């Protein structure tokens, strides 16, 4: 389908850029086959492009690849009692300037700080009496 071919094209271009190679030959190869209508030839071209993508995944250093499911990020989660490839749900982080802070963790931190401060006040009162 058109969407899968475009996704394949984007993946190849991204990995080609990450590998420091020129992307123009990739663009030219896809443009040359754009007008193809024969399903057999299209399937052959897609198979060839998938092979090229596999080669690029092997040759591109891991730190240059985006961590997505298609690049084999190596993350697994439990969904409905089964282990599946992918990433877990993101924690809610709305309303904070620093998006690395989880609101639940921040609320817990504030509760603990208040608890410690109450203990210190009690100690000061006992010493003062």
mmCIF file of C-alpha atoms in Angstrom:
data_model
loop_
_atom_site.group_PDB
_atom_site.id
_atom_site.type_symbol
_atom_site.label_atom_id
_atom_site.label_comp_id
_atom_site.label_asym_id
_atom_site.label_seq_id
_atom_site.Cartn_x
_atom_site.Cartn_y
_atom_site.Cartn_z
ATOM 1 C CA UNK A 1 0.000 0.000 0.000
ATOM 2 C CA UNK A 2 1.017 3.606 -0.461
ATOM 3 C CA UNK A 3 1.251 4.267 3.285
ATOM 4 C CA UNK A 4 3.593 1.339 3.881
ATOM 5 C CA UNK A 5 5.848 2.410 0.983
ATOM 6 C CA UNK A 6 5.984 5.971 2.342
ATOM 7 C CA UNK A 7 6.832 4.635 5.793
ATOM 8 C CA UNK A 8 9.563 2.498 4.271
ATOM 9 C CA UNK A 9 10.899 5.537 2.395
ATOM 10 C CA UNK A 10 10.940 7.662 5.558
ATOM 11 C CA UNK A 11 12.757 4.966 7.521
ATOM 12 C CA UNK A 12 15.396 4.558 4.823
ATOM 13 C CA UNK A 13 15.939 8.321 4.546
ATOM 14 C CA UNK A 14 16.199 8.698 8.342
ATOM 15 C CA UNK A 15 18.741 5.895 8.686
ATOM 16 C CA UNK A 16 20.688 7.123 5.652
ATOM 17 C CA UNK A 17 20.970 10.567 7.248
ATOM 18 C CA UNK A 18 21.941 9.025 10.586
ATOM 19 C CA UNK A 19 24.702 7.077 8.858
ATOM 20 C CA UNK A 20 26.101 10.282 7.347
ATOM 21 C CA UNK A 21 25.426 9.238 3.773
ATOM 22 C CA UNK A 22 23.816 11.381 1.036
ATOM 23 C CA UNK A 23 20.064 10.859 0.677
ATOM 24 C CA UNK A 24 19.778 11.939 -2.957
ATOM 25 C CA UNK A 25 20.400 8.423 -4.386
ATOM 26 C CA UNK A 26 17.589 7.104 -2.161
ATOM 27 C CA UNK A 27 15.226 9.825 -3.374
ATOM 28 C CA UNK A 28 16.194 9.183 -7.000
ATOM 29 C CA UNK A 29 15.565 5.441 -6.659
ATOM 30 C CA UNK A 30 12.090 5.979 -5.227
ATOM 31 C CA UNK A 31 11.209 8.687 -7.760
ATOM 32 C CA UNK A 32 12.292 6.424 -10.635
ATOM 33 C CA UNK A 33 9.787 3.775 -9.516
ATOM 34 C CA UNK A 34 6.937 6.189 -8.673
ATOM 35 C CA UNK A 35 5.008 5.637 -11.918
ATOM 36 C CA UNK A 36 5.208 1.843 -11.737
ATOM 37 C CA UNK A 37 1.780 0.146 -11.964
ATOM 38 C CA UNK A 38 2.648 -3.549 -12.328
ATOM 39 C CA UNK A 39 1.954 -5.202 -8.916
ATOM 40 C CA UNK A 40 4.729 -7.777 -9.422
ATOM 41 C CA UNK A 41 7.355 -5.117 -10.110
ATOM 42 C CA UNK A 42 6.082 -3.010 -7.202
ATOM 43 C CA UNK A 43 6.337 -5.996 -4.843
ATOM 44 C CA UNK A 44 9.897 -6.630 -6.095
ATOM 45 C CA UNK A 45 10.872 -2.989 -5.487
ATOM 46 C CA UNK A 46 9.343 -3.024 -1.986
ATOM 47 C CA UNK A 47 11.189 -6.257 -1.153
ATOM 48 C CA UNK A 48 14.451 -4.699 -2.368
ATOM 49 C CA UNK A 49 13.821 -1.546 -0.307
ATOM 50 C CA UNK A 50 13.084 -3.647 2.791
ATOM 51 C CA UNK A 51 16.404 -5.427 2.294
ATOM 52 C CA UNK A 52 18.146 -2.064 2.020
ATOM 53 C CA UNK A 53 16.416 -0.924 5.217
ATOM 54 C CA UNK A 54 17.583 -4.065 7.042
ATOM 55 C CA UNK A 55 21.145 -3.402 5.900
ATOM 56 C CA UNK A 56 20.929 0.222 7.106
ATOM 57 C CA UNK A 57 19.641 -0.894 10.505
ATOM 58 C CA UNK A 58 22.677 -3.133 10.876
ATOM 59 C CA UNK A 59 25.157 -0.502 9.689
ATOM 60 C CA UNK A 60 23.747 2.508 11.577
ATOM 61 C CA UNK A 61 25.039 2.918 15.133
ATOM 62 C CA UNK A 62 22.299 2.374 17.717
ATOM 63 C CA UNK A 63 22.693 5.811 19.304
ATOM 64 C CA UNK A 64 21.782 7.451 15.984
ATOM 65 C CA UNK A 65 18.561 5.501 15.574
ATOM 66 C CA UNK A 66 15.361 6.847 17.050
ATOM 67 C CA UNK A 67 13.901 4.595 19.711
ATOM 68 C CA UNK A 68 10.801 3.452 17.933
ATOM 69 C CA UNK A 69 9.198 0.102 17.624
ATOM 70 C CA UNK A 70 10.346 -0.232 14.011
ATOM 71 C CA UNK A 71 13.993 0.419 14.837
ATOM 72 C CA UNK A 72 14.022 -2.354 17.434
ATOM 73 C CA UNK A 73 14.397 -0.221 20.544
ATOM 74 C CA UNK A 74 14.443 -3.374 22.645
ATOM 75 C CA UNK A 75 11.674 -2.285 25.019
ATOM 76 C CA UNK A 76 8.965 -4.660 26.110
ATOM 77 C CA UNK A 77 5.841 -4.106 28.197
ATOM 78 C CA UNK A 78 3.014 -6.207 29.588
ATOM 79 C CA UNK A 79 -0.347 -5.648 27.906
ATOM 80 C CA UNK A 80 -3.308 -7.836 28.767
ATOM 81 C CA UNK A 81 -1.030 -10.332 30.499
ATOM 82 C CA UNK A 82 1.275 -10.767 27.490
ATOM 83 C CA UNK A 83 4.760 -9.440 26.802
ATOM 84 C CA UNK A 84 4.730 -7.249 23.694
ATOM 85 C CA UNK A 85 7.345 -5.107 22.015
ATOM 86 C CA UNK A 86 6.867 -1.393 22.595
ATOM 87 C CA UNK A 87 6.894 1.273 25.258
ATOM 88 C CA UNK A 88 4.773 1.802 28.355
ATOM 89 C CA UNK A 89 2.260 4.574 28.866
ATOM 90 C CA UNK A 90 3.675 7.983 29.552
ATOM 91 C CA UNK A 91 3.057 9.461 32.974
ATOM 92 C CA UNK A 92 0.922 12.578 33.214
ATOM 93 C CA UNK A 93 3.170 15.628 33.274
ATOM 94 C CA UNK A 94 0.858 18.471 32.365
ATOM 95 C CA UNK A 95 1.174 21.832 34.076
ATOM 96 C CA UNK A 96 4.892 21.673 34.869
ATOM 97 C CA UNK A 97 7.627 23.643 33.153
ATOM 98 C CA UNK A 98 10.136 20.872 33.771
ATOM 99 C CA UNK A 99 8.440 17.953 32.021
ATOM 100 C CA UNK A 100 10.833 15.426 33.533
ATOM 101 C CA UNK A 101 9.044 15.693 36.909
ATOM 102 C CA UNK A 102 6.145 13.355 37.555
ATOM 103 C CA UNK A 103 3.298 15.161 39.414
ATOM 104 C CA UNK A 104 2.748 12.169 41.733
ATOM 105 C CA UNK A 105 6.424 12.096 42.688
ATOM 106 C CA UNK A 106 6.374 15.831 43.327
ATOM 107 C CA UNK A 107 3.289 15.548 45.562
ATOM 108 C CA UNK A 108 4.968 12.736 47.520
ATOM 109 C CA UNK A 109 8.088 14.855 47.925
ATOM 110 C CA UNK A 110 6.047 17.750 49.320
ATOM 111 C CA UNK A 111 4.275 15.440 51.797
ATOM 112 C CA UNK A 112 7.610 14.072 53.025
ATOM 113 C CA UNK A 113 9.104 17.550 53.407
ATOM 114 C CA UNK A 114 6.070 18.695 55.444
ATOM 115 C CA UNK A 115 6.394 15.574 57.600
ATOM 116 C CA UNK A 116 10.067 16.239 58.321
ATOM 117 C CA UNK A 117 9.388 19.895 59.114
ATOM 118 C CA UNK A 118 6.655 18.928 61.605
ATOM 119 C CA UNK A 119 9.092 16.577 63.370
ATOM 120 C CA UNK A 120 11.719 19.328 63.599
ATOM 121 C CA UNK A 121 9.193 21.812 65.057
ATOM 122 C CA UNK A 122 8.169 19.277 67.692
ATOM 123 C CA UNK A 123 11.828 18.733 68.650
ATOM 124 C CA UNK A 124 12.376 22.496 68.998
ATOM 125 C CA UNK A 125 9.295 22.833 71.209
ATOM 126 C CA UNK A 126 10.452 19.986 73.462
ATOM 127 C CA UNK A 127 13.926 21.546 73.805
ATOM 128 C CA UNK A 128 12.420 24.919 74.541
ATOM 129 C CA UNK A 129 10.338 23.583 77.480
#
